[in-house]
Short mmCIF file of C-alpha atoms and ligand atoms in Angstrom, two decimals:
data_model
loop_
_atom_site.label_atom_id
_atom_site.label_comp_id
_atom_site.label_asym_id
_atom_site.label_seq_id
_atom_site.Cartn_x
_atom_site.Cartn_y
_atom_site.Cartn_z
CA MET A 1 -94.20 -61.36 -80.74
CA LYS A 2 -91.15 -59.20 -81.21
CA GLU A 3 -90.01 -58.21 -84.68
CA LEU A 4 -86.30 -59.02 -84.88
CA ALA A 5 -83.84 -56.70 -86.62
CA THR A 6 -81.82 -57.63 -89.70
CA ALA A 7 -78.35 -56.16 -90.26
CA PRO A 8 -77.87 -55.45 -93.97
CA HIS A 9 -74.97 -53.06 -93.17
CA GLY A 10 -73.38 -55.18 -90.40
CA LEU A 11 -72.71 -54.29 -86.74
CA HIS A 12 -70.21 -51.66 -85.65
CA GLY A 13 -68.97 -49.93 -82.52
CA SER A 14 -68.04 -50.91 -79.00
CA LEU A 15 -69.97 -52.17 -76.02
CA THR A 16 -69.38 -52.83 -72.32
CA VAL A 17 -71.39 -55.96 -71.64
CA PRO A 18 -73.25 -56.42 -68.32
CA GLY A 19 -71.57 -57.89 -65.26
CA ASP A 20 -70.91 -61.61 -65.09
CA LYS A 21 -73.92 -63.57 -63.86
CA SER A 22 -71.99 -66.29 -62.02
CA ILE A 23 -69.73 -63.75 -60.30
CA SER A 24 -72.64 -61.45 -59.38
CA HIS A 25 -74.47 -64.34 -57.66
CA ARG A 26 -71.37 -65.32 -55.73
CA ALA A 27 -70.55 -61.76 -54.67
CA VAL A 28 -73.99 -61.43 -53.05
CA MET A 29 -73.69 -64.83 -51.37
CA LEU A 30 -70.19 -64.23 -50.00
CA GLY A 31 -71.09 -60.71 -48.91
CA ALA A 32 -74.11 -62.10 -47.06
CA ILE A 33 -72.16 -64.78 -45.15
CA SER A 34 -69.12 -62.58 -44.34
CA LYS A 35 -68.71 -60.00 -41.62
CA GLY A 36 -68.61 -56.36 -42.66
CA GLU A 37 -69.50 -54.42 -45.77
CA THR A 38 -69.19 -55.87 -49.27
CA VAL A 39 -69.37 -53.43 -52.18
CA ILE A 40 -70.16 -54.95 -55.59
CA HIS A 41 -69.49 -52.86 -58.70
CA HIS A 42 -70.98 -53.65 -62.15
CA PHE A 43 -73.46 -56.08 -60.52
CA LEU A 44 -75.73 -57.80 -63.06
CA ASP A 45 -79.29 -56.63 -62.40
CA GLY A 46 -80.82 -59.55 -64.31
CA ASP A 47 -83.74 -61.46 -62.81
CA ASP A 48 -81.56 -64.41 -61.71
CA CYS A 49 -79.13 -62.34 -59.61
CA LEU A 50 -82.03 -60.36 -58.17
CA SER A 51 -83.50 -63.69 -56.99
CA THR A 52 -80.28 -64.29 -55.05
CA LEU A 53 -80.31 -60.81 -53.52
CA LYS A 54 -83.98 -61.13 -52.53
CA ALA A 55 -83.41 -64.56 -50.93
CA PHE A 56 -80.74 -63.13 -48.62
CA ASN A 57 -82.89 -60.07 -47.85
CA ASP A 58 -85.59 -62.55 -46.84
CA MET A 59 -83.08 -64.12 -44.42
CA GLY A 60 -82.43 -60.76 -42.78
CA VAL A 61 -79.40 -59.54 -44.75
CA LYS A 62 -79.53 -55.78 -45.37
CA SER A 63 -78.43 -54.39 -48.73
CA GLU A 64 -78.72 -51.30 -50.90
CA ARG A 65 -78.72 -51.23 -54.69
CA ASN A 66 -77.97 -48.11 -56.69
CA GLY A 67 -77.64 -48.80 -60.42
CA GLY A 68 -74.86 -51.36 -60.82
CA THR A 69 -73.52 -50.89 -57.28
CA VAL A 70 -74.75 -53.12 -54.48
CA VAL A 71 -73.70 -52.81 -50.85
CA ILE A 72 -74.27 -55.86 -48.64
CA HIS A 73 -74.11 -55.52 -44.86
CA GLY A 74 -73.01 -58.99 -43.78
CA ASN A 75 -73.01 -60.19 -40.18
CA GLY A 76 -71.56 -63.64 -40.84
CA ILE A 77 -73.23 -66.92 -41.79
CA ASP A 78 -74.55 -67.51 -38.25
CA ALA A 79 -76.60 -64.30 -38.48
CA LEU A 80 -78.79 -65.63 -41.33
CA ASN A 81 -82.39 -65.96 -40.11
CA LYS A 82 -85.02 -68.51 -40.96
CA PRO A 83 -87.10 -66.79 -43.67
CA ALA A 84 -90.74 -66.10 -42.83
CA GLN A 85 -91.89 -67.48 -46.22
CA PRO A 86 -90.56 -70.12 -48.63
CA LEU A 87 -87.77 -68.59 -50.75
CA ASP A 88 -88.59 -67.89 -54.41
CA MET A 89 -85.74 -68.99 -56.70
CA GLY A 90 -87.48 -67.65 -59.84
CA ASN A 91 -85.78 -69.15 -62.92
CA SER A 92 -82.35 -69.42 -61.30
CA GLY A 93 -80.59 -72.78 -61.03
CA THR A 94 -77.48 -71.10 -59.64
CA THR A 95 -79.40 -69.44 -56.78
CA THR A 96 -81.09 -72.73 -55.91
CA ARG A 97 -78.12 -75.03 -56.01
CA LEU A 98 -75.59 -72.77 -54.30
CA LEU A 99 -78.11 -71.82 -51.60
CA MET A 100 -78.69 -75.50 -50.83
CA GLY A 101 -75.02 -75.74 -49.82
CA ILE A 102 -75.25 -72.66 -47.62
CA LEU A 103 -78.56 -73.63 -46.02
CA ALA A 104 -77.54 -77.26 -45.41
CA GLY A 105 -75.46 -76.20 -42.41
CA ARG A 106 -77.79 -73.64 -40.81
CA ASP A 107 -79.75 -74.31 -37.64
CA PHE A 108 -83.14 -73.79 -39.30
CA GLU A 109 -85.37 -75.28 -41.95
CA THR A 110 -85.84 -73.56 -45.34
CA ARG A 111 -88.23 -74.16 -48.21
CA LEU A 112 -87.30 -73.32 -51.81
CA PHE A 113 -89.52 -73.12 -54.89
CA GLY A 114 -89.14 -71.80 -58.42
CA ASP A 115 -90.89 -71.09 -61.72
CA ALA A 116 -92.29 -73.81 -64.00
CA SER A 117 -88.96 -74.29 -65.84
CA LEU A 118 -86.83 -74.41 -62.67
CA GLN A 119 -89.24 -76.86 -61.02
CA LYS A 120 -88.45 -79.34 -63.82
CA ARG A 121 -84.66 -79.19 -63.34
CA PRO A 122 -82.73 -81.93 -61.52
CA MET A 123 -81.77 -81.15 -57.93
CA LYS A 124 -80.76 -84.62 -56.73
CA ARG A 125 -77.37 -83.90 -58.27
CA VAL A 126 -76.95 -81.47 -55.34
CA SER A 127 -78.88 -83.15 -52.52
CA GLU A 128 -77.16 -86.53 -52.97
CA PRO A 129 -73.55 -85.23 -52.76
CA LEU A 130 -74.54 -82.87 -49.92
CA SER A 131 -75.81 -85.88 -47.97
CA HIS A 132 -72.17 -87.09 -47.80
CA LEU A 133 -71.53 -84.15 -45.45
CA GLY A 134 -74.60 -85.00 -43.38
CA ALA A 135 -77.03 -82.61 -45.12
CA GLN A 136 -80.73 -83.35 -45.20
CA VAL A 137 -82.48 -82.01 -48.30
CA GLU A 138 -85.95 -83.22 -49.22
CA LEU A 139 -87.10 -83.00 -52.87
CA THR A 140 -90.18 -84.15 -54.77
CA ASP A 141 -90.31 -87.80 -55.89
CA ASN A 142 -88.96 -86.58 -59.24
CA GLY A 143 -85.90 -85.07 -57.56
CA THR A 144 -87.06 -81.50 -58.26
CA LEU A 145 -88.18 -78.36 -56.40
CA PRO A 146 -89.96 -77.52 -54.14
CA ALA A 147 -87.28 -78.48 -51.62
CA VAL A 148 -87.04 -78.46 -47.86
CA ILE A 149 -83.58 -78.09 -46.36
CA TYR A 150 -83.34 -79.25 -42.78
CA GLY A 151 -80.19 -77.52 -41.53
CA GLN A 152 -77.73 -79.90 -39.81
CA LYS A 153 -74.27 -80.03 -38.25
CA LEU A 154 -72.05 -80.98 -41.20
CA HIS A 155 -68.95 -83.16 -41.41
CA GLY A 156 -65.98 -83.05 -43.78
CA THR A 157 -65.93 -85.47 -46.69
CA ASN A 158 -63.88 -86.76 -49.58
CA TYR A 159 -66.21 -86.71 -52.58
CA GLN A 160 -65.73 -87.70 -56.22
CA MET A 161 -68.24 -85.75 -58.32
CA LYS A 162 -70.43 -87.58 -60.84
CA VAL A 163 -71.39 -84.57 -62.98
CA ALA A 164 -69.19 -81.76 -64.33
CA SER A 165 -71.08 -78.90 -62.70
CA ALA A 166 -69.81 -75.71 -61.07
CA GLN A 167 -73.15 -75.31 -59.33
CA VAL A 168 -72.87 -78.70 -57.63
CA LYS A 169 -69.18 -78.10 -56.82
CA SER A 170 -70.01 -74.70 -55.31
CA ALA A 171 -72.83 -76.14 -53.18
CA LEU A 172 -70.37 -78.72 -51.84
CA ILE A 173 -67.78 -76.02 -51.10
CA PHE A 174 -70.34 -73.91 -49.22
CA ALA A 175 -71.35 -76.94 -47.14
CA ALA A 176 -67.69 -77.91 -46.57
CA LEU A 177 -66.97 -74.42 -45.18
CA GLN A 178 -69.47 -75.16 -42.40
CA ALA A 179 -68.21 -78.68 -41.56
CA ASP A 180 -66.18 -79.77 -38.52
CA THR A 181 -63.24 -81.19 -40.52
CA PRO A 182 -61.58 -80.43 -43.90
CA SER A 183 -63.07 -81.75 -47.16
CA THR A 184 -61.73 -82.78 -50.55
CA ILE A 185 -63.92 -82.48 -53.64
CA ILE A 186 -62.77 -84.07 -56.87
CA GLU A 187 -64.39 -82.81 -60.06
CA LYS A 188 -65.24 -84.95 -63.09
CA LEU A 189 -63.83 -82.21 -65.35
CA PRO A 190 -62.59 -78.74 -64.33
CA THR A 191 -65.48 -76.25 -64.27
CA ARG A 192 -65.75 -72.50 -63.64
CA ASN A 193 -63.81 -71.64 -60.48
CA HIS A 194 -65.33 -68.29 -59.46
CA THR A 195 -66.43 -69.63 -56.06
CA GLU A 196 -62.89 -70.72 -55.18
CA ILE A 197 -61.28 -67.47 -56.42
CA MET A 198 -63.75 -65.24 -54.59
CA LEU A 199 -63.69 -67.26 -51.38
CA ARG A 200 -59.91 -66.81 -51.23
CA GLN A 201 -60.40 -63.05 -51.56
CA PHE A 202 -62.87 -63.12 -48.63
CA GLY A 203 -60.39 -65.05 -46.45
CA ALA A 204 -61.13 -68.76 -46.92
CA GLU A 205 -58.44 -71.40 -47.30
CA ILE A 206 -59.18 -73.33 -50.49
CA GLU A 207 -56.51 -75.15 -52.48
CA THR A 208 -56.87 -76.38 -56.05
CA GLY A 209 -54.55 -79.24 -57.11
CA ALA A 210 -52.36 -79.17 -60.22
CA ASP A 211 -54.98 -81.31 -62.02
CA GLN A 212 -57.43 -78.34 -61.63
CA LYS A 213 -59.99 -80.89 -60.40
CA THR A 214 -59.06 -81.56 -56.75
CA ILE A 215 -60.24 -78.94 -54.28
CA HIS A 216 -59.31 -78.92 -50.58
CA VAL A 217 -61.57 -76.85 -48.34
CA MET A 218 -60.56 -75.85 -44.80
CA PRO A 219 -63.67 -75.39 -42.65
CA GLN A 220 -64.89 -72.54 -40.45
CA PRO A 221 -63.01 -69.60 -42.04
CA GLU A 222 -63.40 -66.02 -40.83
CA LEU A 223 -64.86 -64.37 -43.93
CA THR A 224 -64.59 -60.58 -44.20
CA GLY A 225 -66.54 -58.27 -46.55
CA GLN A 226 -64.67 -57.11 -49.67
CA THR A 227 -64.98 -54.88 -52.72
CA VAL A 228 -65.78 -56.93 -55.83
CA GLU A 229 -65.38 -55.52 -59.35
CA VAL A 230 -67.56 -57.77 -61.50
CA PRO A 231 -66.06 -58.17 -64.99
CA GLY A 232 -68.22 -58.22 -68.13
CA ASP A 233 -69.93 -61.57 -68.74
CA VAL A 234 -68.20 -63.52 -71.50
CA SER A 235 -71.46 -65.46 -71.92
CA SER A 236 -73.24 -62.18 -72.77
CA ALA A 237 -70.33 -60.94 -74.91
CA ALA A 238 -70.59 -64.24 -76.79
CA PHE A 239 -73.83 -63.16 -78.52
CA PHE A 240 -72.10 -60.17 -80.08
CA LEU A 241 -68.90 -62.11 -80.77
CA THR A 242 -71.05 -64.50 -82.76
CA ALA A 243 -72.83 -61.66 -84.54
CA GLY A 244 -69.49 -60.01 -85.35
CA ALA A 245 -68.19 -63.26 -86.84
CA ILE A 246 -71.22 -64.21 -88.97
CA VAL A 247 -72.97 -60.98 -90.01
CA PRO A 248 -71.33 -59.59 -93.19
CA ASP A 249 -69.40 -56.29 -92.90
CA SER A 250 -69.22 -56.22 -89.08
CA LYS A 251 -66.52 -55.09 -86.68
CA ILE A 252 -67.24 -54.91 -82.94
CA LYS A 253 -65.24 -54.31 -79.77
CA LEU A 254 -66.43 -55.79 -76.46
CA GLU A 255 -64.84 -54.11 -73.47
CA ARG A 256 -63.76 -55.39 -70.05
CA VAL A 257 -64.83 -58.99 -70.60
CA ASN A 258 -63.95 -61.73 -68.09
CA LEU A 259 -61.24 -63.97 -69.55
CA ASN A 260 -61.12 -66.67 -66.86
CA PRO A 261 -59.94 -69.75 -68.82
CA THR A 262 -62.69 -71.91 -67.27
CA ARG A 263 -65.16 -69.70 -69.19
CA THR A 264 -63.49 -68.77 -72.48
CA GLY A 265 -64.27 -71.89 -74.51
CA ILE A 266 -66.22 -69.71 -76.96
CA ILE A 267 -63.06 -67.72 -77.74
CA ASP A 268 -61.12 -70.96 -78.37
CA VAL A 269 -63.96 -72.14 -80.62
CA LEU A 270 -63.99 -68.88 -82.60
CA GLN A 271 -60.22 -69.01 -83.01
CA LYS A 272 -60.32 -72.64 -84.16
CA MET A 273 -63.06 -71.74 -86.65
CA GLY A 274 -60.79 -69.07 -88.12
CA ALA A 275 -62.58 -65.97 -86.78
CA ASP A 276 -60.86 -62.59 -87.12
CA LEU A 277 -60.48 -61.93 -83.38
CA GLN A 278 -58.04 -59.92 -81.25
CA ILE A 279 -57.69 -59.89 -77.47
CA GLU A 280 -56.15 -57.06 -75.49
CA ALA A 281 -55.53 -58.15 -71.88
CA LEU A 282 -56.17 -55.47 -69.25
CA PRO A 283 -54.47 -55.09 -65.86
CA THR A 284 -56.62 -56.46 -63.02
CA LYS A 285 -56.29 -57.45 -59.37
CA GLY A 286 -59.01 -60.09 -59.61
CA GLU A 287 -60.30 -62.31 -62.41
CA PRO A 288 -58.53 -61.96 -65.81
CA LEU A 289 -60.07 -59.26 -68.01
CA GLY A 290 -59.67 -57.90 -71.53
CA ASN A 291 -61.13 -56.19 -74.60
CA ILE A 292 -62.08 -58.38 -77.55
CA THR A 293 -62.38 -57.14 -81.12
CA ILE A 294 -64.01 -59.29 -83.78
CA ALA A 295 -64.69 -58.82 -87.49
CA THR A 296 -66.59 -60.89 -90.04
CA SER A 297 -64.85 -63.84 -91.66
CA GLN A 298 -65.65 -67.12 -93.39
CA LEU A 299 -65.71 -69.79 -90.67
CA LYS A 300 -64.41 -73.35 -90.78
CA PRO A 301 -66.38 -76.22 -89.20
CA ILE A 302 -65.58 -77.41 -85.66
CA GLN A 303 -65.75 -80.66 -83.68
CA ILE A 304 -66.60 -80.23 -79.97
CA GLU A 305 -65.95 -83.14 -77.56
CA ALA A 306 -66.91 -83.89 -73.93
CA GLU A 307 -63.76 -82.35 -72.40
CA ASP A 308 -64.39 -79.05 -74.26
CA ILE A 309 -67.92 -78.71 -72.84
CA PRO A 310 -67.60 -77.11 -69.37
CA ALA A 311 -65.76 -73.99 -70.62
CA VAL A 312 -68.40 -73.40 -73.32
CA ILE A 313 -71.51 -74.93 -71.71
CA ASP A 314 -73.70 -71.81 -71.86
CA GLU A 315 -72.44 -70.81 -75.32
CA LEU A 316 -73.24 -74.10 -77.09
CA PRO A 317 -76.38 -72.66 -78.74
CA LEU A 318 -74.07 -70.04 -80.28
CA VAL A 319 -71.53 -72.65 -81.30
CA ALA A 320 -74.37 -74.38 -83.17
CA LEU A 321 -75.25 -71.08 -84.85
CA LEU A 322 -71.62 -70.44 -85.82
CA ALA A 323 -71.49 -73.98 -87.20
CA ALA A 324 -74.63 -73.28 -89.23
CA CYS A 325 -72.65 -70.55 -91.06
CA ALA A 326 -69.40 -72.52 -91.45
CA ASP A 327 -68.02 -74.06 -94.56
CA GLY A 328 -68.70 -77.78 -93.85
CA THR A 329 -70.03 -80.20 -91.21
CA SER A 330 -69.58 -79.56 -87.47
CA SER A 331 -70.42 -81.70 -84.47
CA ILE A 332 -71.11 -81.14 -80.77
CA ARG A 333 -70.77 -84.34 -78.68
CA GLY A 334 -70.67 -85.11 -74.93
CA ALA A 335 -73.10 -82.25 -74.27
CA GLU A 336 -75.95 -84.16 -72.58
CA GLU A 337 -75.92 -81.51 -69.81
CA LEU A 338 -77.67 -79.23 -72.33
CA ARG A 339 -80.80 -81.32 -71.85
CA VAL A 340 -81.22 -80.06 -68.25
CA LYS A 341 -80.70 -76.32 -68.75
CA GLU A 342 -83.49 -73.68 -68.71
CA THR A 343 -84.89 -75.66 -71.65
CA ASP A 344 -83.64 -78.87 -73.25
CA ARG A 345 -81.15 -76.88 -75.29
CA ILE A 346 -80.40 -79.72 -77.71
CA GLN A 347 -84.07 -79.87 -78.63
CA THR A 348 -84.66 -76.10 -78.69
CA VAL A 349 -81.50 -75.27 -80.67
CA VAL A 350 -82.30 -77.97 -83.24
CA ALA A 351 -85.89 -76.70 -83.54
CA GLU A 352 -84.79 -73.09 -84.06
CA LEU A 353 -82.02 -73.90 -86.55
CA ARG A 354 -84.41 -76.03 -88.60
CA LYS A 355 -86.77 -73.05 -88.90
CA LEU A 356 -83.87 -71.22 -90.56
CA GLY A 357 -83.51 -74.06 -93.07
CA VAL A 358 -80.31 -75.38 -91.49
CA GLN A 359 -79.77 -79.12 -91.79
CA VAL A 360 -79.13 -80.41 -88.27
CA GLU A 361 -79.26 -83.89 -86.82
CA GLU A 362 -80.25 -84.27 -83.16
CA LEU A 363 -78.14 -86.70 -81.11
CA ALA A 364 -78.68 -87.86 -77.51
CA ASP A 365 -75.57 -85.91 -76.45
CA GLY A 366 -75.38 -83.13 -79.01
CA MET A 367 -75.93 -82.45 -82.70
CA ILE A 368 -74.40 -82.55 -86.18
CA ILE A 369 -74.75 -79.33 -88.16
CA GLU A 370 -74.35 -78.74 -91.90
CA GLY A 371 -73.03 -75.22 -92.41
CA ARG A 372 -74.07 -73.07 -95.36
CA ASN A 373 -73.75 -69.43 -96.32
CA GLU A 374 -77.35 -68.73 -97.29
CA TRP A 375 -80.30 -70.01 -95.26
CA ALA A 376 -83.68 -70.83 -96.81
CA ILE A 377 -86.09 -69.81 -94.01
CA ASN A 378 -89.05 -72.16 -93.71
CA ASN A 379 -90.66 -70.68 -90.55
CA ASP A 380 -90.31 -67.01 -89.61
CA GLN A 381 -91.84 -67.48 -86.11
CA LEU A 382 -88.91 -68.09 -83.76
CA ASP A 383 -89.38 -68.88 -80.06
CA SER A 384 -87.22 -68.52 -76.96
CA TYR A 385 -89.44 -71.09 -75.20
CA GLY A 386 -88.84 -68.87 -72.14
CA ASP A 387 -85.07 -69.55 -72.26
CA HIS A 388 -82.96 -66.37 -72.26
CA ARG A 389 -80.04 -67.82 -74.18
CA ILE A 390 -82.26 -69.34 -76.89
CA GLY A 391 -84.06 -66.00 -77.34
CA MET A 392 -80.77 -64.13 -77.77
CA MET A 393 -79.39 -66.79 -80.12
CA ASP A 394 -82.54 -66.34 -82.25
CA ALA A 395 -82.04 -62.55 -82.31
CA ILE A 396 -78.43 -62.99 -83.49
CA ALA A 397 -79.47 -65.50 -86.16
CA ALA A 398 -82.15 -63.08 -87.39
CA LEU A 399 -79.49 -60.43 -88.14
CA LYS A 400 -78.24 -62.61 -90.97
CA ALA A 401 -81.58 -63.87 -92.22
CA PRO A 402 -82.69 -62.93 -95.74
CA GLN A 403 -86.11 -61.81 -94.41
CA PRO A 404 -87.45 -60.33 -91.11
CA LEU A 405 -88.21 -62.87 -88.35
CA GLN A 406 -90.43 -62.72 -85.25
CA LEU A 407 -89.59 -63.90 -81.73
CA ALA A 408 -92.10 -65.27 -79.20
CA HIS A 409 -91.33 -64.92 -75.46
CA ALA A 410 -88.64 -62.31 -76.13
CA ASP A 411 -88.79 -60.96 -72.57
CA ALA A 412 -86.95 -64.06 -71.29
CA VAL A 413 -83.69 -62.20 -72.06
CA SER A 414 -84.12 -60.25 -68.79
CA VAL A 415 -82.90 -63.31 -66.88
CA SER A 416 -79.27 -62.55 -67.79
CA TYR A 417 -79.26 -59.49 -70.10
CA PRO A 418 -82.12 -57.02 -69.52
CA LYS A 419 -80.68 -54.45 -71.98
CA PHE A 420 -79.83 -56.97 -74.71
CA PHE A 421 -82.10 -55.49 -77.39
CA GLN A 422 -80.96 -51.91 -76.63
CA ASP A 423 -77.28 -52.93 -76.85
CA LEU A 424 -77.95 -54.75 -80.11
CA GLN A 425 -79.66 -51.62 -81.45
CA LYS A 426 -76.57 -49.53 -80.58
CA LEU A 427 -74.32 -51.84 -82.59
CA LEU A 428 -76.78 -51.74 -85.51
CA GLY A 429 -76.49 -47.96 -85.36
CA GLY A 430 -72.69 -48.29 -85.24
CA GLY A 431 -72.33 -46.06 -82.18
CA GLN A 432 -70.77 -46.26 -78.75
CA ALA A 433 -72.74 -48.04 -76.04
C1 S3P B 501 -73.14 -71.83 -63.43
C2 S3P B 501 -72.74 -73.09 -63.80
C3 S3P B 501 -73.24 -73.77 -65.01
C4 S3P B 501 -73.84 -72.78 -65.99
C5 S3P B 501 -74.78 -71.82 -65.33
C6 S3P B 501 -74.07 -71.03 -64.25
C7 S3P B 501 -72.60 -71.25 -62.19
O1 S3P B 501 -74.23 -74.69 -64.64
O2 S3P B 501 -74.51 -73.48 -67.01
O3 S3P B 501 -75.31 -70.92 -66.28
O4 S3P B 501 -72.74 -70.02 -61.98
O5 S3P B 501 -72.01 -72.01 -61.39
P1 S3P B 501 -73.85 -76.21 -64.21
O6 S3P B 501 -73.06 -76.13 -62.97
O7 S3P B 501 -75.16 -76.90 -63.98
O8 S3P B 501 -73.11 -76.77 -65.37
#
């Protein structure tokens, strides 16, 4: 049990949040399948990205890690070796699903397994679309890990996606790169496009249509190692943006945060709720980047619909928390994808908010939240349930609670933000981080 801090004097100061998780994964993957050296700066050393790095090491890719800098010595995709042991995906859905696309076109067989939470998550959403390119991926009868990927010669396809998922899209792109003819992938809704942006930097020919949903992939590119500057993770910044908005007497600056519009739904939500927020765009050669300053304000309720979901998918627990502090009734709909995250995040968010005395109705595809200024805590034992984002949401909620709260399974935060509690402590002390 971890004793969570309260913030009677608010949060103050500035913070550079850790590197983006999605971009860190992709930088390792692209470095590993390209020829030449890839240098990654501000790499996220969370457990998930380390699972990706380890998986490629196990396939013979050499790398060095020194603090936040990782150097990958790639020899091209054909140089990947069959791993001696099954690959351990840990807790990481991104590692698993993107790797399936890479491994589908290799000339060897690979086995993947994960931790108890990952082994419950749906993988047929990847294996089924990959089969349209000729991939052969075997799952359990429940459509989960462990998986066996029997590498095959792949063929181009024209595929309409059934789920709005950047992981599934990215797996399809990785498979399409290895096919014999071009492919077209059509998304259900536009999702994060880091794979496409980074692949272009490494030399691939990928076109995105004006609808932001149609992606043309030219096969067999010559990929060359690059330098990647990983921006701060807006999903990590989001915890402190939320704290800055809801904890009385706060003012915080988050520096060098990724502002890719496929990811900044939380900023749109905060603005719509009337948060006191300023963005200062910074010059960049890669993904958009900026500093964000936020100060406490009274929030208005918000209504989130299906088309809003992809750009805020990982921040929906925080949207629920913001709504719990707003002046009125908010709703989150069309968010059934939350049920298949590290935990069923509709169930876990509802459970945690109810402990705080928040009135919240659980729906099949979301929730309805009654906001109020003062919570009447009815259970001071919060729980991450092993889900990093739920644990951090709990810690942010606790800042505003009228009494100290405890958190079970607090170490789950290391999946995406190993220094979360230290960074929070710095803002409680009002200093520079
Ligand atoms: C991710 C995509 C999203 C997101 C996850 C990271 C990625 O998952 O929730 O944290 O890096 O592509 P889905 O593709 O399943 O929506």
